[in-house]
XYZ file of C-alpha atoms in Angstrom:
661
model
C 0.000 0.000 0.000
C 1.477 3.340 -1.062
C 1.657 6.151 1.519
C 0.558 8.572 -1.179
C -2.387 6.406 -2.042
C -3.844 6.653 1.414
C -4.685 10.309 1.077
C -8.048 9.802 -0.516
C -11.633 10.322 0.519
C -13.148 7.125 1.659
C -15.967 6.510 4.031
C -14.953 4.417 7.025
C -15.856 3.073 10.400
C -13.938 1.328 13.145
C -14.776 -2.395 13.197
C -15.969 -4.083 16.342
C -15.157 -7.595 17.436
C -17.957 -9.889 18.579
C -18.194 -13.349 19.999
C -19.687 -15.886 17.639
C -22.115 -17.172 20.325
C -24.137 -13.924 20.381
C -23.170 -12.625 16.962
C -26.686 -12.158 15.599
C -27.978 -10.292 18.682
C -24.969 -8.009 18.762
C -25.327 -7.198 15.070
C -28.954 -6.252 15.674
C -27.984 -4.134 18.668
C -25.303 -2.386 16.665
C -27.757 -1.792 13.810
C -30.228 -0.297 16.267
C -27.458 1.954 17.564
C -26.694 3.152 14.032
C -30.357 3.900 13.395
C -30.998 5.375 16.861
C -30.675 9.030 15.815
C -33.272 8.445 13.156
C -35.750 6.804 15.507
C -35.357 9.403 18.206
C -35.229 12.516 16.055
C -38.616 14.275 15.981
C -39.949 15.991 12.935
C -39.798 19.742 12.760
C -42.960 21.628 13.703
C -43.299 22.811 10.111
C -43.384 19.286 8.728
C -46.740 18.648 7.042
C -46.936 15.031 8.105
C -45.745 12.666 10.774
C -43.677 9.607 10.028
C -44.423 6.344 11.792
C -42.275 3.297 11.254
C -43.868 -0.112 11.288
C -42.239 -2.324 13.990
C -41.930 -5.147 11.468
C -40.206 -2.859 8.993
C -37.886 -1.610 11.727
C -36.997 -5.204 12.603
C -36.326 -5.994 8.938
C -34.195 -2.865 8.548
C -32.185 -3.683 11.665
C -31.660 -7.232 10.445
C -30.324 -6.042 7.065
C -28.000 -3.581 8.779
C -26.917 -6.334 11.129
C -25.997 -8.628 8.253
C -24.026 -5.830 6.593
C -22.116 -5.219 9.806
C -21.515 -8.934 10.161
C -20.157 -9.125 6.625
C -17.864 -6.186 7.343
C -16.548 -7.762 10.530
C -16.028 -11.054 8.704
C -13.969 -9.364 5.965
C -11.886 -7.452 8.500
C -11.393 -10.581 10.595
C -10.226 -12.640 7.606
C -7.894 -9.848 6.546
C -6.405 -9.632 10.045
C -5.889 -13.407 10.243
C -4.181 -13.511 6.849
C -2.036 -10.505 7.768
C -0.831 -12.194 10.953
C -0.390 -15.602 9.319
C 1.684 -14.744 6.256
C 5.220 -13.417 6.571
C 5.886 -9.732 6.083
C 6.612 -8.508 2.528
C 5.821 -11.934 1.097
C 4.372 -12.035 -2.396
C 1.287 -13.913 -1.177
C 0.498 -11.266 1.452
C 1.115 -8.434 -1.001
C -1.157 -10.036 -3.600
C -3.877 -10.704 -1.041
C -3.772 -7.132 0.319
C -3.818 -5.513 -3.101
C -6.685 -7.640 -4.414
C -8.857 -7.047 -1.340
C -8.254 -3.307 -1.589
C -9.151 -3.414 -5.290
C -12.523 -5.058 -4.804
C -13.767 -3.513 -1.555
C -14.622 -0.218 -3.356
C -17.074 -2.294 -5.399
C -18.972 -3.039 -2.188
C -18.975 0.673 -1.395
C -20.244 1.505 -4.886
C -22.980 -1.133 -4.627
C -24.301 0.459 -1.438
C -24.007 4.001 -2.748
C -25.620 3.388 -6.140
C -28.671 1.800 -4.517
C -29.807 5.406 -3.962
C -29.215 6.601 -7.540
C -32.635 5.607 -8.893
C -34.903 8.093 -7.119
C -37.052 10.757 -8.859
C -34.829 13.427 -7.282
C -31.974 14.212 -9.672
C -29.874 16.050 -7.083
C -29.963 13.079 -4.737
C -29.102 10.704 -7.577
C -26.157 12.885 -8.585
C -25.050 13.151 -4.951
C -24.670 9.388 -4.593
C -23.191 8.934 -8.057
C -20.489 11.497 -7.300
C -19.543 9.653 -4.119
C -19.440 6.413 -6.100
C -17.255 8.136 -8.705
C -14.786 9.005 -5.964
C -14.581 5.363 -4.895
C -14.150 4.330 -8.522
C -11.217 6.702 -9.002
C -9.607 5.311 -5.865
C -10.106 1.798 -7.234
C -8.452 2.787 -10.535
C -5.464 4.093 -8.609
C -5.325 0.862 -6.618
C -5.401 -1.163 -9.851
C -2.312 0.717 -10.974
C -0.623 -0.147 -7.673
C -1.701 -3.787 -8.017
C -0.345 -3.908 -11.563
C 3.118 -3.032 -10.300
C 3.168 -5.152 -7.129
C 1.293 -8.230 -8.365
C 1.892 -8.405 -12.112
C 5.303 -6.759 -12.441
C 6.329 -7.785 -8.907
C 8.161 -4.582 -8.214
C 7.308 -1.577 -6.045
C 5.501 1.385 -7.511
C 7.840 4.315 -8.319
C 8.109 6.720 -5.429
C 7.210 9.578 -7.765
C 4.407 8.276 -9.982
C 2.302 10.388 -12.381
C -0.774 8.241 -11.703
C -0.921 9.517 -8.121
C -3.067 12.376 -9.388
C -5.949 9.912 -9.914
C -5.887 9.101 -6.211
C -5.793 12.801 -5.450
C -8.623 13.764 -7.803
C -11.047 11.218 -6.427
C -11.844 13.693 -3.670
C -13.193 16.238 -6.143
C -16.482 14.376 -6.888
C -17.147 14.037 -3.160
C -16.572 17.737 -2.560
C -18.815 18.498 -5.526
C -21.480 16.192 -4.056
C -21.562 18.293 -0.894
C -22.448 21.391 -2.919
C -25.648 19.680 -4.120
C -27.103 19.523 -0.575
C -29.659 16.813 -1.367
C -31.414 17.349 1.975
C -32.635 20.736 0.794
C -35.683 21.332 -1.348
C -34.514 23.790 -3.938
C -36.476 24.267 -7.129
C -34.400 27.032 -8.688
C -31.146 25.105 -8.986
C -29.926 24.875 -12.576
C -28.165 21.673 -13.531
C -25.838 23.381 -15.980
C -24.534 25.682 -13.233
C -23.877 22.603 -11.125
C -21.818 21.109 -13.942
C -19.855 24.326 -14.371
C -19.196 24.596 -10.649
C -17.958 21.006 -10.629
C -15.642 21.671 -13.595
C -14.377 24.845 -11.919
C -13.676 22.963 -8.710
C -11.923 20.205 -10.641
C -9.793 22.693 -12.604
C -8.766 24.600 -9.477
C -7.752 21.471 -7.569
C -5.780 20.211 -10.574
C -3.991 23.547 -10.594
C -3.351 23.289 -6.853
C -1.912 19.798 -7.295
C 0.258 20.876 -10.216
C 1.451 23.976 -8.346
C 2.269 22.183 -5.089
C 3.324 18.648 -6.044
C 4.488 18.446 -9.641
C 7.493 20.824 -9.315
C 9.197 18.204 -7.128
C 8.585 15.585 -9.789
C 9.499 17.411 -13.013
C 11.333 20.659 -12.202
C 13.536 19.438 -9.348
C 12.900 15.757 -8.519
C 12.980 15.251 -4.741
C 11.186 12.232 -3.306
C 10.877 13.551 0.243
C 9.549 16.929 -0.856
C 7.189 15.281 -3.348
C 5.670 13.014 -0.692
C 5.453 15.851 1.822
C 3.682 18.188 -0.644
C 1.285 15.470 -1.756
C 0.338 14.624 1.813
C -0.254 18.304 2.610
C -2.738 18.950 -0.218
C -4.407 15.556 0.204
C -4.881 16.060 3.948
C -6.380 19.489 3.261
C -8.882 17.807 0.965
C -9.666 15.212 3.609
C -10.228 17.850 6.270
C -12.494 19.908 4.000
C -14.611 16.838 3.249
C -14.832 15.790 6.903
C -15.598 19.360 7.950
C -18.354 19.709 5.347
C -20.009 16.449 6.395
C -19.717 17.458 10.048
C -21.399 20.779 9.259
C -24.290 18.984 7.564
C -24.605 16.655 10.565
C -25.223 19.716 12.736
C -27.542 21.445 10.259
C -29.841 18.518 9.415
C -32.255 16.397 11.390
C -33.892 13.007 11.296
C -32.991 10.544 8.562
C -30.604 12.899 6.777
C -28.614 13.374 9.974
C -28.168 9.590 10.170
C -26.882 9.522 6.582
C -24.472 12.383 7.128
C -23.270 10.874 10.419
C -22.360 7.640 8.648
C -20.605 9.492 5.819
C -18.819 11.679 8.363
C -17.635 8.655 10.324
C -16.439 6.937 7.149
C -14.521 9.990 5.920
C -13.001 10.630 9.349
C -11.936 6.976 9.602
C -10.228 7.195 6.235
C -8.468 10.448 7.121
C -7.171 8.995 10.385
C -6.126 5.736 8.716
C -4.141 7.579 6.028
C -2.422 9.692 8.675
C -1.576 6.558 10.688
C -0.166 4.831 7.601
C 1.943 7.850 6.730
C 3.322 7.910 10.271
C 4.094 4.171 10.095
C 5.973 4.628 6.830
C 8.677 6.669 8.539
C 10.134 3.836 10.663
C 9.387 1.357 7.845
C 6.592 -0.249 9.878
C 4.042 -0.253 7.054
C 3.778 -2.833 4.268
C 0.959 -3.957 1.988
C -1.317 -6.403 3.802
C -0.387 -5.165 7.285
C -2.812 -4.414 10.097
C -2.526 -0.713 9.244
C -4.810 -1.429 6.292
C -7.715 -2.471 8.532
C -9.022 1.080 9.236
C -8.747 1.834 5.520
C -10.769 -1.258 4.613
C -13.261 -0.466 7.355
C -13.775 2.988 5.867
C -14.805 1.483 2.513
C -17.130 -0.976 4.233
C -18.666 1.819 6.286
C -19.057 3.853 3.132
C -21.132 1.049 1.568
C -23.060 0.684 4.823
C -23.961 4.394 4.682
C -25.507 3.801 1.260
C -27.485 0.809 2.545
C -28.783 2.830 5.520
C -29.874 5.624 3.182
C -31.623 3.158 0.878
C -33.524 1.484 3.718
C -34.666 4.901 5.001
C -35.461 6.352 1.548
C -39.111 7.042 2.425
C -38.062 9.087 5.451
C -35.450 10.902 3.370
C -38.209 11.878 0.940
C -40.346 13.162 3.794
C -37.605 15.292 5.253
C -36.615 16.602 1.813
C -40.203 17.644 1.178
C -40.603 19.397 4.507
C -40.456 23.135 4.502
C -37.641 23.878 6.922
C -35.323 24.950 4.092
C -37.769 27.106 2.160
C -36.416 30.445 3.389
C -36.023 32.658 0.276
C -33.045 34.521 1.753
C -31.313 31.231 2.518
C -31.929 30.015 -1.041
C -30.476 33.217 -2.483
C -27.381 32.935 -0.312
C -27.007 29.289 -1.361
C -27.116 30.224 -5.044
C -24.564 33.039 -4.640
C -21.740 31.227 -2.889
C -20.675 28.981 -5.846
C -20.152 32.101 -7.973
C -18.155 33.694 -5.177
C -15.980 30.607 -4.841
C -15.398 30.681 -8.599
C -14.312 34.322 -8.426
C -12.080 33.510 -5.465
C -10.418 30.716 -7.462
C -9.572 33.091 -10.319
C -8.451 35.898 -7.998
C -6.171 33.475 -6.154
C -4.033 32.877 -9.262
C -2.228 36.249 -9.043
C -1.687 35.577 -5.338
C 0.080 32.307 -6.165
C 2.161 34.092 -8.796
C 3.151 36.903 -6.392
C 4.102 34.371 -3.731
C 6.274 32.500 -6.234
C 8.065 35.642 -7.405
C 8.512 37.535 -4.143
C 8.387 35.157 -1.206
C 9.272 31.653 -2.416
C 12.698 30.356 -1.299
C 12.693 27.465 -3.759
C 15.118 26.988 -6.612
C 14.684 28.966 -9.865
C 13.562 25.836 -11.703
C 10.714 25.262 -9.224
C 9.687 28.916 -9.326
C 9.691 28.983 -13.119
C 7.627 25.797 -13.242
C 5.055 27.222 -10.835
C 4.784 30.491 -12.759
C 4.159 28.568 -15.972
C 1.500 26.421 -14.247
C -0.214 29.567 -12.937
C -0.287 31.207 -16.370
C -1.613 28.076 -18.060
C -4.298 27.568 -15.384
C -5.518 31.160 -15.782
C -6.806 30.440 -19.309
C -9.327 27.624 -18.607
C -10.414 29.142 -15.303
C -11.083 32.516 -16.932
C -13.017 30.833 -19.745
C -15.140 28.915 -17.260
C -15.866 32.083 -15.298
C -16.798 33.875 -18.512
C -19.092 31.021 -19.545
C -20.785 30.934 -16.157
C -21.298 34.698 -16.196
C -22.698 34.527 -19.723
C -25.180 31.816 -18.760
C -26.184 33.726 -15.627
C -26.754 36.906 -17.664
C -28.825 34.945 -20.188
C -30.987 33.552 -17.403
C -31.433 36.993 -15.869
C -32.430 38.440 -19.247
C -34.920 35.641 -19.771
C -36.405 36.105 -16.304
C -36.584 39.865 -16.838
C -38.413 39.386 -20.148
C -40.837 36.974 -18.496
C -41.414 39.438 -15.656
C -42.101 42.247 -18.105
C -44.507 40.036 -20.027
C -46.270 39.105 -16.788
C -46.637 42.787 -15.860
C -48.030 43.565 -19.313
C -50.475 40.685 -19.007
C -51.597 41.904 -15.603
C -52.089 45.421 -16.934
C -54.022 44.014 -19.888
C -56.231 41.958 -17.589
C -56.833 44.976 -15.378
C -57.871 47.037 -18.392
C -60.064 44.218 -19.607
C -61.746 43.912 -16.201
C -62.663 47.580 -16.335
C -63.936 47.134 -19.888
C -65.830 44.008 -18.842
C -67.662 45.937 -16.132
C -68.667 48.491 -18.719
C -69.833 45.758 -21.081
C -71.835 44.111 -18.296
C -73.619 47.368 -17.580
C -74.187 47.922 -21.297
C -75.440 44.354 -21.711
C -77.901 44.758 -18.870
C -79.142 47.990 -20.444
C -79.462 46.304 -23.843
C -81.324 43.365 -22.317
C -83.751 45.754 -20.650
C -84.250 47.668 -23.861
C -84.794 44.415 -25.773
C -87.424 43.411 -23.238
C -89.228 46.705 -23.738
C -88.996 46.350 -27.534
C -90.934 43.096 -27.299
C -94.148 44.957 -26.389
C -94.353 47.193 -29.515
C -93.144 44.266 -31.615
C -96.104 42.242 -30.414
C -98.440 45.041 -31.428
C -96.754 45.383 -34.824
C -97.089 41.647 -35.416
C -100.730 41.681 -34.421
C -101.725 44.634 -36.622
C -99.626 43.374 -39.542
C -101.452 40.030 -39.291
C -104.799 41.867 -39.435
C -103.742 43.939 -42.420
C -102.262 40.986 -44.278
C -105.440 38.929 -43.779
C -107.920 41.769 -44.509
C -109.592 40.928 -47.876
C -110.910 44.482 -48.241
C -107.400 45.894 -48.750
C -105.740 45.943 -52.130
C -103.272 43.193 -53.004
C -100.311 45.570 -52.887
C -101.181 46.779 -49.403
C -101.609 43.230 -48.110
C -98.220 42.310 -49.639
C -96.558 45.182 -47.818
C -98.292 44.158 -44.586
C -97.003 40.588 -45.071
C -93.449 41.854 -45.502
C -93.810 43.970 -42.352
C -95.075 40.889 -40.488
C -92.108 38.753 -41.664
C -89.512 41.349 -40.679
C -91.236 41.886 -37.338
C -91.105 38.148 -36.650
C -87.429 38.084 -37.603
C -86.763 41.007 -35.274
C -88.689 39.317 -32.481
C -86.612 36.137 -32.929
C -83.379 38.106 -32.736
C -84.580 39.921 -29.622
C -85.522 36.576 -28.051
C -82.032 35.213 -28.774
C -80.451 38.315 -27.289
C -82.494 37.945 -24.109
C -81.588 34.247 -23.871
C -77.920 35.079 -24.426
C -77.931 37.640 -21.604
C -79.827 35.417 -19.163
C -77.710 33.869 -16.361
C -78.406 30.156 -16.032
C -76.476 27.369 -14.282
C -74.417 24.935 -16.351
C -76.584 22.010 -17.451
C -75.785 19.157 -19.805
C -78.658 18.371 -22.159
C -79.049 16.728 -25.530
C -78.427 19.436 -28.137
C -78.892 19.904 -31.852
C -75.563 21.324 -33.031
C -77.138 22.877 -36.119
C -79.515 24.900 -33.937
C -76.713 26.117 -31.670
C -74.555 27.114 -34.646
C -77.454 28.881 -36.393
C -78.342 30.918 -33.320
C -74.684 31.886 -32.755
C -74.449 33.151 -36.355
C -77.758 34.996 -36.071
C -76.642 36.626 -32.832
C -73.381 37.782 -34.424
C -75.390 39.178 -37.354
C -76.779 41.826 -34.993
C -73.420 43.618 -35.309
C -73.974 46.065 -38.166
C -70.233 46.276 -38.841
C -70.232 42.795 -40.288
C -72.260 43.800 -43.319
C -69.346 43.377 -45.738
C -68.751 39.745 -44.730
C -70.848 36.861 -46.050
C -71.588 33.918 -43.766
C -72.408 30.670 -45.557
C -74.040 27.898 -43.527
C -73.571 24.344 -44.832
C -75.378 22.266 -42.224
C -75.785 18.531 -42.594
C -79.452 17.724 -42.293
C -79.088 14.525 -40.280
C -76.707 14.777 -37.353
C -76.602 12.879 -34.051
C -77.222 14.850 -30.920
C -74.480 16.160 -28.673
C -74.773 16.150 -24.914
C -73.477 19.371 -23.431
C -74.195 22.854 -22.166
C -75.816 24.920 -24.892
C -74.766 28.190 -23.275
C -71.085 27.262 -23.245
C -71.077 25.762 -26.749
C -72.799 28.825 -28.144
C -70.113 30.972 -26.542
C -67.465 28.855 -28.314
C -69.138 29.222 -31.715
C -69.839 32.910 -31.160
C -66.178 33.599 -30.340
C -64.919 31.753 -33.407
C -67.413 33.497 -35.714
C -66.626 36.903 -34.191
C -62.880 36.408 -34.621
C -63.364 35.372 -38.252
C -65.568 38.365 -39.030
C -63.097 40.718 -37.338
C -60.273 39.235 -39.439
C -62.334 39.693 -42.622
C -63.453 43.240 -41.822
C -60.687 44.812 -43.930
C -61.225 42.446 -46.893
C -63.703 42.961 -49.679
C -65.907 39.970 -50.455
C -64.894 38.252 -47.236
C -66.601 34.920 -46.720
C -66.963 32.672 -43.704
C -68.180 29.125 -44.236
C -69.646 27.197 -41.317
C -70.059 23.501 -42.029
C -71.341 20.686 -39.842
C -70.818 17.002 -40.547
C -70.376 13.647 -38.909
C -66.968 11.998 -38.647
C -67.269 8.488 -37.200
C -68.392 8.940 -33.589
C -67.918 12.724 -33.548
C -69.888 15.726 -34.692
C -67.530 18.136 -36.484
C -68.047 21.871 -36.932
C -65.721 23.585 -39.432
C -65.259 27.362 -39.525
C -63.241 28.361 -42.609
C -62.655 31.829 -44.080
C -60.789 33.369 -46.986
C -58.910 35.907 -44.872
C -55.193 36.410 -44.300
C -54.881 33.360 -42.058
C -53.257 33.100 -38.646
C -49.587 33.865 -38.110
C -48.975 31.297 -35.338
C -51.798 28.717 -35.345
C -50.128 26.636 -32.632
C -50.378 29.530 -30.151
C -53.936 30.776 -30.675
C -55.224 28.847 -27.641
C -52.502 30.173 -25.310
C -53.795 32.609 -22.677
C -53.131 36.279 -23.489
C -52.034 35.524 -27.049
C -53.735 37.908 -29.480
C -53.016 39.518 -32.852
C -55.519 42.316 -32.339
C -54.527 45.880 -31.437
C -54.144 46.889 -27.803
C -57.530 47.533 -26.250
C -59.467 45.410 -28.742
C -58.539 41.911 -27.641
C -57.068 40.246 -24.568
C -56.212 36.804 -25.938
C -58.529 35.022 -23.499
C -61.495 34.181 -25.760
C -60.023 31.208 -27.606
C -58.289 30.007 -24.447
C -61.699 29.853 -22.765
C -63.137 28.096 -25.820
C -60.371 25.494 -25.637
C -61.236 24.784 -21.995
C -64.966 24.501 -22.735
C -64.427 22.039 -25.586
C -62.056 19.987 -23.429
C -64.680 19.843 -20.654
C -67.161 18.467 -23.194
C -64.725 15.691 -24.131
C -64.016 17.188 -27.539
C -61.123 18.690 -29.458
C -60.506 22.015 -31.128
C -57.810 22.619 -33.753
C -56.647 25.571 -35.802
C -54.668 25.588 -39.052
C -54.229 27.589 -42.239
C -55.514 26.468 -45.627
C -53.154 26.214 -48.568
C -55.384 28.452 -50.677
C -55.489 31.056 -47.908
C -57.538 31.640 -44.816
C -57.847 29.994 -41.441
C -59.818 26.926 -40.353
C -61.122 26.107 -36.887
C -62.218 22.498 -36.416
C -64.342 21.609 -33.391
C -65.008 17.931 -32.676
C -67.634 16.916 -30.125
C -68.517 13.321 -29.182
C -71.924 12.278 -30.483
C -74.543 11.084 -28.009
C -74.877 7.291 -27.996
C -78.623 7.157 -27.698
C -80.965 8.757 -30.185
C -82.818 11.702 -28.676
C -86.514 12.402 -29.027
C -87.338 15.213 -31.364
C -88.581 17.441 -28.557
C -85.156 17.254 -26.845
C -83.240 18.407 -29.932
C -83.908 22.051 -29.379
C -81.860 25.156 -28.747
C -80.675 25.337 -25.169
C -80.340 28.601 -23.345
C -77.334 30.519 -24.747
C -74.317 31.414 -22.684
C -74.132 33.815 -19.827
C -73.329 37.388 -20.682
C -71.884 38.848 -23.838
C -69.110 36.673 -25.310
C -65.645 38.130 -25.429
C -63.904 37.705 -28.765
C -60.199 37.243 -28.391
C-alpha cells in the first residue's frame, strides 16, 4: 500500500469484534445503535406530516443492517488473520492485500448506487459522485496492483498516476455542494456542472502547483511526498468538515446519513495519517494491520448507502418538509458557488506573487510554478466567462418573463374595467330588448290583421305581409339576445348542433359592422345529438365566428363558411374563411395571445373556448388552408342514444356577452 495512495476520501468506520455465540444479537444491537438518531429525532414543527415506522419494517431494517455489519466484521477478521499468518513482505500477502483493496470499493459503490434511482436528480447525482470518488480510488489501486502483483516490483516513489488518487476527492466535494437534503427548485443543472468543472480545474492547478514541481522541475522524493500529503490532507479535512457541518444542520434521517458518511470519511483520514506515520520507521507494508481502518472505511461507506436506501421514504419526507424554504437562505445558497469561482480566479495572481517575491525554492521550481499559474488562468477565466454569460442569459430571460407578466396583468386589469362596462351595457341592452318586445307584439298583431284583410288591395296586403315577416325576424333576434344575456347554471342536455350554430351566427349578425362579410351555412341535415351545455357551446361558436368576421373586416368579399358534418363517432363543426390566415396557429389557444390591437382583444377568448371544448370531451384545432384563410375544427362526441325530437332544441345561450379574443 502506497503512503501517497492513502490520502483519498473514503468513508470508514472502526470495526468491532464480537463473539460468535451472540453474533446475531450483537449485530442487531449495533444496527439499532446506528439507526438510533433516526428513531429518536422528531420531525420539525413545520413538517406537514408525521412519520411512523412499522415495527416489522424496523426489525427488517435492523436485520439487514446487522448482516451488513456482520459481513464487514467477517472481511476485516479474515484480513487480520491472513495478515498475521503470512510473513511480512511476502508475495502472497502483497497479492492478497492488493486484491482485497481493489474489490472492496465495489462493495462501497454497490451500497451508494442503490440510492441513484430516485425521482430526485440532485440526490441521484449526490450518490453517483460519491461512487465516482470510490471508482477513481479503485483505478489508482489497480495501478498499484499492476506493479506489485503483475510486475512484482514496487511502484515508483514519484508516480504520475498519483493524481488519480488525489482527484477522487473532487467528486465528493462536488457532491456536498448539491445539498440533497434541501428542497430547492431554482437550482440549474448546468450551473452545477460548471461549478464542478471549476472545482476540478482549481484542484488540478493546486496539485500541479504544489506537487508536480518536485517531480518534473527538481525531482525530490521527500519533498514530493510531503507536498502530496499536505494537499491531500487538506482535501480530507475539507470533506470531513463539510459532512460534520451537515450533521449539525440537518435532522432526522438525513442526519443519520451524514453521520455515517462523516464517520467513514473521518476513519479514512485517520487511517491515512496513521499509515503515513508508520511509513517513517518502515513499519508499514501492503497487507499489514494498518490497512484495517482503511478497509473499514470502505465498508462503512457502503453501509452508509445501505442505511440511506432502507430509510429512503423518510429521506423523501424530510426533503419535502419546509424547513429549508427560506427565500433569503436560497439566495445565499445560489450566490456562494459564484463567489468561490471568483475567489479561485483571484487566487491565481496571489500564487504568482508568492512565487516571485516570497518563495525560497530553486529557480527551476519557481519557473515551473509560474508557468502552471499562467496556463491555469486560461481555462479558469473561460469557465468564469461562460458561467457569467449563462447567468446573464438567465437573468435576461427572467426579466423578459417578468415584463410580459406585468403587461399581461395590466391588460387583464384594463379588460376587467372594460368588462364591467360591457356588463352594464349588456344589462341595459337586455332591458331595452325586453321593452322592444311589447311594440313588436303590437306590430305583429296589426300586420297580421292587415295581411289577412280581404278588403285591402293586393299591394297593401303584400306590404303588410313583408312587415309581419320582418317583425317576426326582429322578435326572434330579440328573443335570442335575451336568452344570451340570461344567467343560467351549467346544465348538460341533448343538443342539436345545427340549432346552436345557427343561433350563434344569427346573434353575431346583430353587429352592423359585419355587413361586408358573407356567412355561408352548410349544415348537414341529419346529425346525431351532442350532450353538453348549450350556453357554453354557443359561446365557443360565437367567439370563433366573431374572430373570423373581425379578421375579414378589412377584406372585400370576405366569406366565412360554417359547415357541420359527422366523422365516425364525432360531430364536427368547421369554420373556414378566406382571410389572411393566422400567423402562429399553434399559439392561438394560449392565454393572453392575441393579434388584435391593444384595447381590442385580450387573448382570453379562444383560451376559454379550448377549456370549454375539453370539458365536453371534444377537441378544437386551428390551421391555415393552402389556398389562404384559417380553419377552426371543433369535434364533439356524439350522443350514444338517439334523442326524441322534442329534446333536440336550442338550449339557453351562454351567460353574458361573449368576449372575442
